[in-house]
Every structure is written in C-alpha cells, then in structure tokens.
Amino acid sequence: MTSKLIYYTTFFFMLLINSVFAQEKFTLSGTITDAKSNETLIGVNVTIPELKTGTTTNEYGFYSITVPKGNYTVQISYMSFQTVTETINLDKNIKNNFKLSSIEEQLDEVVIADNRKATNIRKAEMSVNKLSISAIKKMPVVLGEVDVLKSILLLPGVTNAGEGASGFNVRGGAADQNLILLDEANIFNSSHVFGFFSVFNPDAIKDLKLYKGGIPARYGGRASSVLDIYQKDGSSKGFHMNGGIGVISSRLLAEGPIVKDKGSFLIGGRASYAHLFLKLNEKQKDNTAYFYDLNTKLSYKLNPNNNLYLSGYFGRDVFSIQKSFTNVYGNATLNLRWNHLFSDKLFSNLSLIYSDYYYGLDLGFIGLRWDSGIKNYNIKYDFKNYISDNFKLNYGINSIYYDFNPGTVKPLDSDSGINYKQLEKKKALEPAAYIDVEQNVSKKLSLSYGLRYSMFYRMGESNVNTYANDNPVVFNQEQQIYEKATPTGSIHYGKNKTIADFNNFEPRASVAYQLDENQSFKASYNRMVQYLQLLSNTSSPTPLDVWTPSDEFIKPQIADQVALGYFKNFSNDKYSLEVETFYKKIKNRLDYIDGANLIANEAIEQVILNGRMRSYGLEVMLRKNEGKLTGWISYTLSKSQQQTPGRNASETGINNGEWYNSLYDKTHNLAITSNYALNKKWSFGANFTLQTGQPVTYPTGKYEYQDIKVPSYGLRNENRLPLYHHLDISATLTPHKNANRNWKGEWVFSIYNVYARKNAASIAFRENVDTGVNEAVKTSIFGFIPAVSYNFKF
C-alpha cells in the first residue's frame, strides 16, 4: 500500500512539475497572397528551420502553426515566387499576413526554380500529383489549345482511351470513377467536342491536385480518384486582362477590384470558331461543331475573419448536321462559399453548391427532341482545427440531393407524330460526415488517418419492377447466355419514400517514415464508395451517357486500395524520385450482358450484372525541378481486369466467369515531358507518350443466317489495338519589349505528332467486295498537326 502511495504521489508531482515548467506555446497564423493581385495562394510552404517544422496554406491561403515561445526565422516559399525570410519573436499569438512577389520580376537571368515540385518526404501524403498552370501552358498540345486534362495524362498511373476520347483513367479505373471538382462543384462531363478538349479554361485556374490513392476522408462518392481544381479569385489590386488567340478557339479573361483590397471579380470565356470555316464549303455550310464556356467568380472580404465567394461555370457544345441532327450538351455550376475564422486555430468553410449536366438532342428528320441530365444540390460545412504543430484535425458534414432525368421525349412540331414521353425520373440523397487527423508522432514518423461515414437513399416517386426470385436477369441454360427476365409486377413508391438505402464506413490511413533528410517510405490505405453509376459500355464517356443511382438491383461500388512508396530528393532538391506500387479491388462494378441496350431503357436492371474489378501496378516518376531544363519521366507497369462469375454453379458468368482485361488496361505507359528555357525570349517544350494499345474484342469468325453474314466473337477484350505513341514539340517566343510595357504577349508554335504516327482510334472489320476476304480497317484521328497561338495580358 505504501509503495503504491509513493508511486501515485511521485506521478502526480511529475505531472505538476511538467505543467508548471512546460514551455509556453504560441500560434503564428495568417493568410498568404500574391503581392501584385492579392490572390490567395494554395500550398505555400511555411517553415521554421530552427525547429525543422512547418505547414502549408489551405485552399483559401490560410496557415496556422503553434510552436514553443522563442525567436524564430520563418521562411515562406512557393513556386515561381520569391522566398521571404522574416525573424519573429513569438512571445504571444501573432497574426502575420505575407505577400509574395513573382520570381519572374526579380531574376535577371533565366533560372527556373519550382519549390513545390520537390517531394515532401515528411508529410504522410502519397499518390498525389500537383501541376502548376504555368507548367501546363508550356506543354505542346493538339491544335495549340492548352488543356488541363491532356496534361495529367503525362503523370504516372493516368491514361485515357486514345486520341479524341473524353475522360481519363486512373490506376486501371473507369472514367466515371473519378470525382472531378471545380471550386467544389461536381463536373459530370469534363470534355468539349467529344473529348478533343477539356472544359477547364487554363486562364481561370489557380490550383489543381490529383489524388490517385491515400485520399483524404473529406472526399467521397467515387471509387478511383479525385481531381480537385480551384479557380482564381481575381485581382483586388487593379484591373487586368489576358487571353489567347488560337487556330480553332480564342479565350479572354478579365479581373479587377470591386472594392480595392477587399473585393474582386473574375470573368473569363472561351469559344471555338473552326465551324465558321465549314461555311466556305458548299457541302458543309449547314454543318456545325463548336463549344463555348464561361467562368465567373466574385470575392469579398467582409472583415479579417470573414470572406464570401460566389463562383460559377457554364459551358455548352453544339454539334449539328444538315439541320436534321442537332446535339447540345454541357455543364453548369454555382457555388456560394463563406469562410469564417473562429480563432487563429480554427478555420471553417460553408458551401452551397449547385451542379447540372444537360444533354439535348434534336432529330429533325423524325421530328423528335430528347432531353436528359443530372442535377445535384450540395450543402457542406468543413472545419480545420490546427490544435498544435504536430496535430491537426479536419472534420465536416455534407449532404447531396440528386435529380436524375434519364430522358424526356418531345415532338418538335405537332405534325411529327411523336408523343410526349417522360422516362421515369429518379431521386436520391447522399449525406456524409468525416473526420481526418494529421499527426507528427516524431521527427521521423508522420500519420494521416480518418473515417468517412456515408449514407445513400434512393427515393420515390417511382414504380419499381418485381421479378421472380428478385432476379431481373436470367440465365438461358440451353443457349448459355444471359437474358432479360419478365417482370412479375411492380411496386409504387410515393414521393420521397425510400426505395433502397445503404450506409458504409470508409476508413483512410497514410504513414510516412523519414529515413533521413532526403528520403522516406510511405504507405496508404483507403476505402471509397460510389453510389452513382454511369450506364455506358464504351471505353470513354460520351455525351449521351446516363447516370443512375444505386438501388435494390444496382449495388454501390466499394473500392479498397493499398499503396507502398519510396520517395527521395537529391542534389539539393534539384531532382526527385517517386516509386509507388498499388493494389486496388472494387466490388459491384457494373457489367453488361451481350447485346445490352442502354439508351432509353426503363428497365436497366434487366441488362446488367454486378461484377468486380482489380488493378495493380508499379509507378516510377523522376523529376528535374530546377535549372533551364525541367520536366519529368514517368513509367507505369500495370494490370486492370474485370470479372463477373456465375451467380450459382449452373451459370457460366460473363466471359465464362474468367478474369478479362478491362477497357482501361494499359500494361505499359511511358511519358516524358520537358521544358527548356533558352533565354528570356525563347523557351521550348516536348512531350513523348508511349502506351500499350487498348483492349478490344475482334471477331474470330462468321456464320450465315438467312443469307446474312454475322460475325462471331471470342472472349472479351482478348485482343488489342496497336501500340500507341506520338511526339509533340513547342516553341514559345516572348518579345524583349514585353519588359517595358503593360501589354505583354507571347507566340506559341507547336507541332502535335511530329512524325505523323497514325495511331488507331479503332479497328473495324469488313468483307472485301472484290475478293470476299475479311479485312481490317484502321481509323486514325490525328496526323501531323502544326499550330500557332498568341497569348497576351495587360
């Protein structure tokens, strides 16, 4: 008893002494902005060398760091900006707002130094790629049109379905498994002109980040990746304009103060005009193909603790043939945000978000109009709590209401003979809550871990078919094929009545162990749940693709991914090496029975089965961060497969129940990108891409039925298109007179596909009329394409 009393007494006094003599801690916080425009800067490094610690600014330029009382040197560094060093006596909580000046205005010679490209080996963050807009604009692209999505295809683990294909695939996942956010709003179709260009105006973008794994718990709703893009706020210092004139499109952006140093506006637009050249051809004068979009943003600082933002996007594509076929589609978003600083350690953001994807089709030759789309309304409230230098807490809630319109059929005129028809609309609600922790356990060990709890409610009003044994797809034993089942009846669910509901815990965790100042090992795990399904059996999204909610027949996709990586900076951060290996498996991936018809199908459950996916691979990325020559080499060796086995012993399943290559399987993927700054007048860029051909299914023979020759096919995706590769180059001319005048311009000369490689977009088979022999016909989209564009700002 005495020994226990002595133990507890000693322990109490130890705690008391520790609390009395413990170092006092104070907080340094504030906002970091561009000195020229007052634009907030994302991901700025704030470091205290004496303590070998630091932090970065959040999506709104805010930082907070808590350290023991003392005199410290604070360093502020950010890509393309001059590093700021300041000595601070931290004997109380201090709010210090830093303004950074562009490095281009400070340097007399051409030396590219991108601080943010050096890999952060300490932070428990992996499988994340960040690209600066300045770097993207220097990349050579098709027809000279700067393209955000084409630039991320040069990153390891990222591919697409080929030239002219929309969307992108991450680590063997489908394009619909990517969550694409523009100022927090969902973008459902990321491409213009059927995949030739992206919907993102590079002049309006401030920051972009691609998460391929280790995804923070604040993100949810997709199974593969997150592309998070933020628009610029606009200058509150002075009025500026910039833009570009290209071969097929032009763009213009204006920004300036509403109230100087407090409020700003930004408005930017793009439009293509290649269709105007069709008017010169008598046979093509009635054909049209163009796009336009608009980016807007208003920002206002109410006081030091409160900021308001209103941002929006609107884009449309128009495609018409002889006025008998007209296709109009595009996205629209609107987001009202309120930033509030409760204290120097607690930051919050409240967002009200609207997103809409519309698809319209006028078929004048039959007098029919088709409208479809998906709308969502999202409210989210996020908090970031900087509890200490070694412990940060992120948490929040959000709720998304979905309104699906699978199709509305209308007559173009009263004499068309077409009756009005509305395919049954669908409603759904997706609430979620999350918590994320960033923790430095020691000087070498850092953790990031969190949990997301998501729910999903498929709601009425709706009529739901019933089937024998709850099975809308039956297996024909005699023919060994899957067929539609006949409904036995239907159940009516009233307005807002729950038809099906789901809930899932989604754990996330990452760890980084620092071997020394220049290298570390990292590991991550994340579970993602996707409740929305894209009805498409093509390799890339098309404008007519229809989204549908999970229900009693269509189960939510559940993805689990693990990754291991080695990261190293060397030669004083001049070079960086990132090596990662990953394994991902997905349950309930949709598969389609042979001959599935997805368009205007009101009983879609009759043609789909719930299968599974898996992908695994190795990614390597070597970057050169500084000097006149910068760029990277990325290589990915991977495998992506899908399987839909029989539901019981008597069924063969899809593809005989065997694993088969998914449409997104690319065994080898090599990308090399570089930029060389010769002097202040000339810079040069080059991209080289090589990847394994896309999986396809070729016919293995043919048979005749009533004098009609019908091809027969082998196993799914057991063939491939030929190897895909091309080289692109560019040269940028910046006149010397730019330095002495407000108007600054540059000429960009580019060549896409320098050696005119005819990459196969598809291969079709036909019978030669003269010989009767089957022959393959390759379709290629791009050959050798030179382009020139002029960019300006003032």
Coordinates of N, CA and C in Angstrom, one line a residue, residues 604-721:
I604 N -33.4 -0.9 -66.8 CA -32.0 -1.1 -67.0 C -31.4 -2.3 -66.2
E605 N -32.1 -2.7 -65.1 CA -31.7 -3.8 -64.3 C -31.7 -5.1 -65.0
Q606 N -32.4 -5.2 -66.2 CA -32.6 -6.4 -66.9 C -31.3 -6.7 -67.8
V607 N -30.4 -5.8 -67.9 CA -29.3 -6.0 -68.8 C -27.9 -5.8 -68.1
I608 N -28.0 -5.7 -66.8 CA -26.7 -5.5 -66.1 C -26.5 -6.6 -65.0
L609 N -25.2 -6.8 -64.7 CA -24.9 -7.7 -63.6 C -23.8 -7.0 -62.7
N610 N -23.8 -7.4 -61.5 CA -22.8 -6.8 -60.6 C -21.6 -7.7 -60.5
G611 N -20.4 -7.2 -61.1 CA -19.2 -7.9 -61.1 C -18.2 -7.3 -60.2
R612 N -16.9 -7.5 -60.5 CA -15.8 -6.9 -59.7 C -14.6 -6.6 -60.6
M613 N -13.8 -5.7 -60.0 CA -12.6 -5.2 -60.7 C -11.4 -5.4 -59.8
R614 N -10.2 -5.5 -60.5 CA -9.0 -5.4 -59.7 C -7.9 -4.8 -60.6
S615 N -7.0 -4.1 -60.0 CA -5.9 -3.5 -60.7 C -4.7 -3.4 -59.8
Y616 N -3.5 -3.5 -60.4 CA -2.3 -3.4 -59.6 C -1.2 -3.0 -60.5
G617 N -0.1 -2.4 -59.9 CA 0.9 -1.9 -60.8 C 2.1 -1.3 -60.0
L618 N 3.0 -0.8 -60.8 CA 4.2 -0.1 -60.3 C 4.4 1.2 -61.1
E619 N 4.6 2.3 -60.3 CA 4.7 3.6 -60.9 C 6.1 4.2 -60.5
V620 N 6.7 4.8 -61.5 CA 8.0 5.5 -61.3 C 8.0 6.8 -61.9
M621 N 8.5 7.8 -61.2 CA 8.5 9.2 -61.7 C 9.8 9.9 -61.2
L622 N 10.6 10.3 -62.2 CA 11.8 11.0 -62.0 C 11.7 12.5 -62.5
R623 N 11.8 13.5 -61.6 CA 11.6 14.9 -62.0 C 12.9 15.7 -61.8
K624 N 13.1 16.6 -62.7 CA 14.1 17.6 -62.6 C 13.4 18.9 -62.2
N625 N 13.7 19.4 -61.1 CA 13.0 20.6 -60.5 C 13.5 21.9 -60.8
E626 N 14.8 22.0 -61.1 CA 15.5 23.3 -61.2 C 16.4 23.4 -62.4
G627 N 16.7 24.6 -62.8 CA 17.6 24.8 -64.0 C 16.9 25.2 -65.2
K628 N 17.6 25.4 -66.3 CA 17.0 25.8 -67.5 C 16.1 24.7 -68.1
L629 N 16.6 23.4 -67.9 CA 15.8 22.3 -68.3 C 15.1 21.6 -67.1
T630 N 13.7 21.6 -67.2 CA 12.9 21.0 -66.2 C 12.0 20.0 -66.9
G631 N 11.4 19.1 -66.1 CA 10.4 18.2 -66.6 C 10.5 16.9 -65.8
W632 N 9.9 15.8 -66.4 CA 9.9 14.5 -65.7 C 9.7 13.4 -66.7
I633 N 10.1 12.2 -66.2 CA 9.9 10.9 -66.9 C 9.0 10.1 -66.0
S634 N 7.9 9.6 -66.5 CA 7.1 8.7 -65.7 C 6.8 7.4 -66.5
Y635 N 6.8 6.3 -65.7 CA 6.6 5.0 -66.3 C 5.6 4.2 -65.4
T636 N 4.7 3.5 -66.0 CA 3.7 2.7 -65.2 C 3.6 1.3 -65.8
L637 N 3.8 0.3 -65.0 CA 3.6 -1.1 -65.4 C 2.4 -1.6 -64.6
S638 N 1.3 -1.9 -65.3 CA 0.1 -2.2 -64.5 C -0.8 -3.2 -65.2
K639 N -1.8 -3.7 -64.5 CA -2.8 -4.6 -65.0 C -4.1 -4.2 -64.4
S640 N -5.2 -4.2 -65.3 CA -6.6 -3.9 -64.9 C -7.5 -5.0 -65.4
Q641 N -8.3 -5.6 -64.6 CA -9.1 -6.7 -65.0 C -10.5 -6.6 -64.4
Q642 N -11.4 -7.3 -65.0 CA -12.8 -7.4 -64.6 C -13.3 -8.8 -64.6
Q643 N -14.2 -9.1 -63.7 CA -14.7 -10.5 -63.6 C -16.2 -10.4 -63.2
T644 N -17.0 -11.2 -63.9 CA -18.4 -11.4 -63.5 C -18.7 -12.9 -63.5
P645 N -18.4 -13.6 -62.4 CA -18.7 -15.0 -62.4 C -20.1 -15.4 -62.3
G646 N -20.4 -16.6 -62.5 CA -21.8 -17.1 -62.4 C -22.3 -16.9 -61.0
R647 N -23.6 -16.6 -60.9 CA -24.2 -16.4 -59.5 C -24.5 -17.7 -58.8
N648 N -24.4 -18.8 -59.5 CA -24.5 -20.1 -58.9 C -23.8 -21.1 -59.8
A649 N -23.8 -22.4 -59.4 CA -22.9 -23.4 -60.1 C -23.4 -23.6 -61.5
S650 N -24.7 -23.3 -61.8 CA -25.2 -23.6 -63.1 C -24.9 -22.5 -64.2
E651 N -24.4 -21.4 -63.7 CA -24.2 -20.2 -64.6 C -22.7 -20.1 -65.0
T652 N -22.5 -19.8 -66.2 CA -21.1 -19.7 -66.7 C -20.5 -18.3 -66.4
G653 N -21.4 -17.3 -66.2 CA -20.9 -15.9 -66.0 C -20.5 -15.3 -67.3
I654 N -20.1 -14.0 -67.2 CA -19.6 -13.3 -68.4 C -18.2 -13.7 -68.7
N655 N -17.9 -14.0 -70.0 CA -16.6 -14.4 -70.4 C -16.2 -15.7 -69.7
N656 N -17.2 -16.6 -69.6 CA -17.0 -17.9 -69.0 C -16.6 -17.8 -67.5
G657 N -16.9 -16.6 -66.9 CA -16.6 -16.4 -65.5 C -15.1 -16.1 -65.2
E658 N -14.3 -16.0 -66.3 CA -12.9 -15.7 -66.1 C -12.6 -14.2 -66.0
W659 N -11.5 -13.9 -65.4 CA -11.0 -12.5 -65.4 C -10.7 -12.1 -66.8
Y660 N -11.0 -10.9 -67.2 CA -10.6 -10.5 -68.5 C -10.2 -9.0 -68.5
N661 N -9.4 -8.6 -69.5 CA -8.8 -7.3 -69.4 C -10.0 -6.2 -69.5
S662 N -9.9 -5.3 -68.6 CA -10.9 -4.2 -68.6 C -10.5 -3.3 -69.8
L663 N -11.4 -2.4 -70.2 CA -11.2 -1.5 -71.3 C -10.1 -0.5 -70.9
Y664 N -9.7 -0.4 -69.7 CA -8.7 0.6 -69.2 C -7.4 0.0 -68.9
D665 N -7.2 -1.3 -69.4 CA -5.9 -1.9 -69.1 C -4.8 -1.5 -70.1
K666 N -3.8 -0.9 -69.6 CA -2.6 -0.5 -70.4 C -1.4 -1.0 -69.7
T667 N -0.8 -2.1 -70.2 CA 0.3 -2.7 -69.5 C 1.5 -1.8 -69.3
H668 N 1.9 -1.1 -70.4 CA 3.0 -0.2 -70.3 C 2.5 1.2 -70.6
N669 N 3.0 2.2 -69.8 CA 2.6 3.6 -70.1 C 3.9 4.5 -69.8
L670 N 4.5 5.0 -70.8 CA 5.7 5.9 -70.6 C 5.3 7.3 -71.1
A671 N 5.7 8.3 -70.3 CA 5.5 9.7 -70.7 C 6.8 10.5 -70.3
I672 N 7.2 11.3 -71.2 CA 8.4 12.2 -71.0 C 8.0 13.6 -71.4
T673 N 8.1 14.5 -70.4 CA 7.8 15.9 -70.7 C 8.9 16.8 -70.3
S674 N 9.2 17.8 -71.0 CA 10.4 18.7 -70.7 C 10.1 20.1 -71.2
N675 N 10.8 21.0 -70.5 CA 10.7 22.4 -70.9 C 12.1 23.0 -70.8
Y676 N 12.6 23.7 -71.8 CA 13.9 24.2 -71.8 C 13.8 25.7 -72.0
A677 N 14.3 26.5 -71.0 CA 14.3 28.0 -71.1 C 15.6 28.4 -71.6
L678 N 15.7 28.7 -72.9 CA 17.0 29.0 -73.6 C 17.4 30.4 -73.1
N679 N 16.5 31.4 -73.1 CA 16.8 32.7 -72.6 C 15.4 33.3 -72.3
K680 N 15.4 34.7 -72.0 CA 14.2 35.3 -71.7 C 13.2 35.4 -72.9
K681 N 13.8 35.2 -74.1 CA 13.0 35.3 -75.3 C 12.4 34.0 -75.8
W682 N 13.2 32.9 -75.7 CA 12.8 31.6 -76.2 C 12.7 30.5 -75.2
S683 N 11.7 29.7 -75.2 CA 11.6 28.5 -74.4 C 11.0 27.4 -75.3
F684 N 11.4 26.2 -75.0 CA 11.0 25.1 -75.8 C 10.4 23.9 -75.0
G685 N 9.4 23.2 -75.5 CA 8.8 22.1 -74.8 C 8.7 20.9 -75.7
A686 N 8.6 19.7 -75.0 CA 8.4 18.5 -75.8 C 7.8 17.5 -74.9
N687 N 6.8 16.7 -75.5 CA 6.2 15.6 -74.8 C 6.3 14.3 -75.7
F688 N 6.6 13.2 -75.0 CA 6.6 11.9 -75.8 C 5.7 11.0 -75.0
T689 N 4.8 10.3 -75.6 CA 3.9 9.4 -75.0 C 3.9 8.0 -75.7
L690 N 4.0 6.9 -74.9 CA 4.0 5.6 -75.5 C 3.2 4.7 -74.5
Q691 N 2.2 4.0 -75.0 CA 1.5 3.1 -74.2 C 0.9 1.9 -75.0
T692 N 0.7 0.9 -74.2 CA 0.1 -0.4 -74.8 C -1.3 0.0 -75.4
G693 N -1.6 -0.7 -76.5 CA -2.9 -0.5 -77.1 C -4.0 -0.9 -76.3
Q694 N -5.2 -0.2 -76.5 CA -6.4 -0.5 -75.7 C -6.9 -1.9 -76.0
P695 N -7.4 -2.6 -75.0 CA -8.0 -3.9 -75.2 C -9.3 -3.8 -76.1
V696 N -9.5 -4.7 -77.0 CA -10.7 -4.8 -77.8 C -11.0 -6.2 -78.1
T697 N -12.2 -6.5 -78.6 CA -12.6 -7.8 -79.0 C -12.8 -7.9 -80.5
Y698 N -12.0 -8.7 -81.1 CA -12.1 -8.9 -82.6 C -12.9 -10.1 -82.9
P699 N -13.6 -10.1 -84.1 CA -14.3 -11.3 -84.5 C -13.3 -12.5 -84.8
T700 N -13.8 -13.7 -84.4 CA -12.9 -14.8 -84.7 C -13.4 -15.7 -85.8
G701 N -14.6 -15.3 -86.3 CA -15.1 -16.0 -87.5 C -16.5 -15.4 -87.9
K702 N -17.2 -16.1 -88.7 CA -18.5 -15.6 -89.1 C -19.4 -16.8 -89.5
Y703 N -20.7 -16.5 -89.5 CA -21.7 -17.6 -89.9 C -22.8 -16.9 -90.7
E704 N -23.5 -17.6 -91.5 CA -24.6 -17.1 -92.3 C -25.9 -17.4 -91.7
Y705 N -26.8 -16.4 -91.7 CA -28.2 -16.6 -91.2 C -29.1 -15.9 -92.1
Q706 N -29.9 -16.7 -92.9 CA -30.8 -16.2 -93.8 C -30.1 -15.3 -94.8
D707 N -29.0 -15.8 -95.4 CA -28.2 -15.0 -96.3 C -27.5 -13.8 -95.8
I708 N -27.5 -13.6 -94.5 CA -26.8 -12.5 -93.8 C -25.6 -13.1 -93.1
K709 N -24.5 -12.5 -93.4 CA -23.2 -12.9 -92.7 C -23.1 -12.2 -91.4
V710 N -23.0 -13.0 -90.3 CA -22.9 -12.4 -89.0 C -21.6 -12.8 -88.4
P711 N -20.8 -11.8 -87.8 CA -19.5 -12.2 -87.2 C -19.7 -12.8 -85.9
S712 N -18.8 -13.7 -85.5 CA -18.8 -14.3 -84.2 C -17.6 -13.9 -83.5
Y713 N -17.7 -13.7 -82.2 CA -16.6 -13.1 -81.4 C -16.1 -14.0 -80.3
G714 N -14.8 -13.8 -80.0 CA -14.2 -14.7 -79.0 C -14.4 -14.1 -77.6
L715 N -13.5 -14.4 -76.7 CA -13.6 -13.9 -75.3 C -13.4 -12.4 -75.3
R716 N -14.0 -11.7 -74.3 CA -14.0 -10.3 -74.2 C -12.5 -9.7 -74.0
N717 N -12.3 -8.7 -74.8 CA -11.0 -7.9 -74.7 C -9.8 -8.7 -74.7
E718 N -9.8 -9.8 -75.5 CA -8.5 -10.6 -75.5 C -7.6 -10.1 -76.6
N719 N -8.0 -9.1 -77.4 CA -7.2 -8.5 -78.4 C -6.8 -7.1 -78.0
R720 N -5.9 -6.5 -78.8 CA -5.5 -5.1 -78.5 C -5.3 -4.3 -79.8
L721 N -5.6 -3.0 -79.7 CA -5.2 -2.1 -80.7 C -3.7 -2.0 -80.8

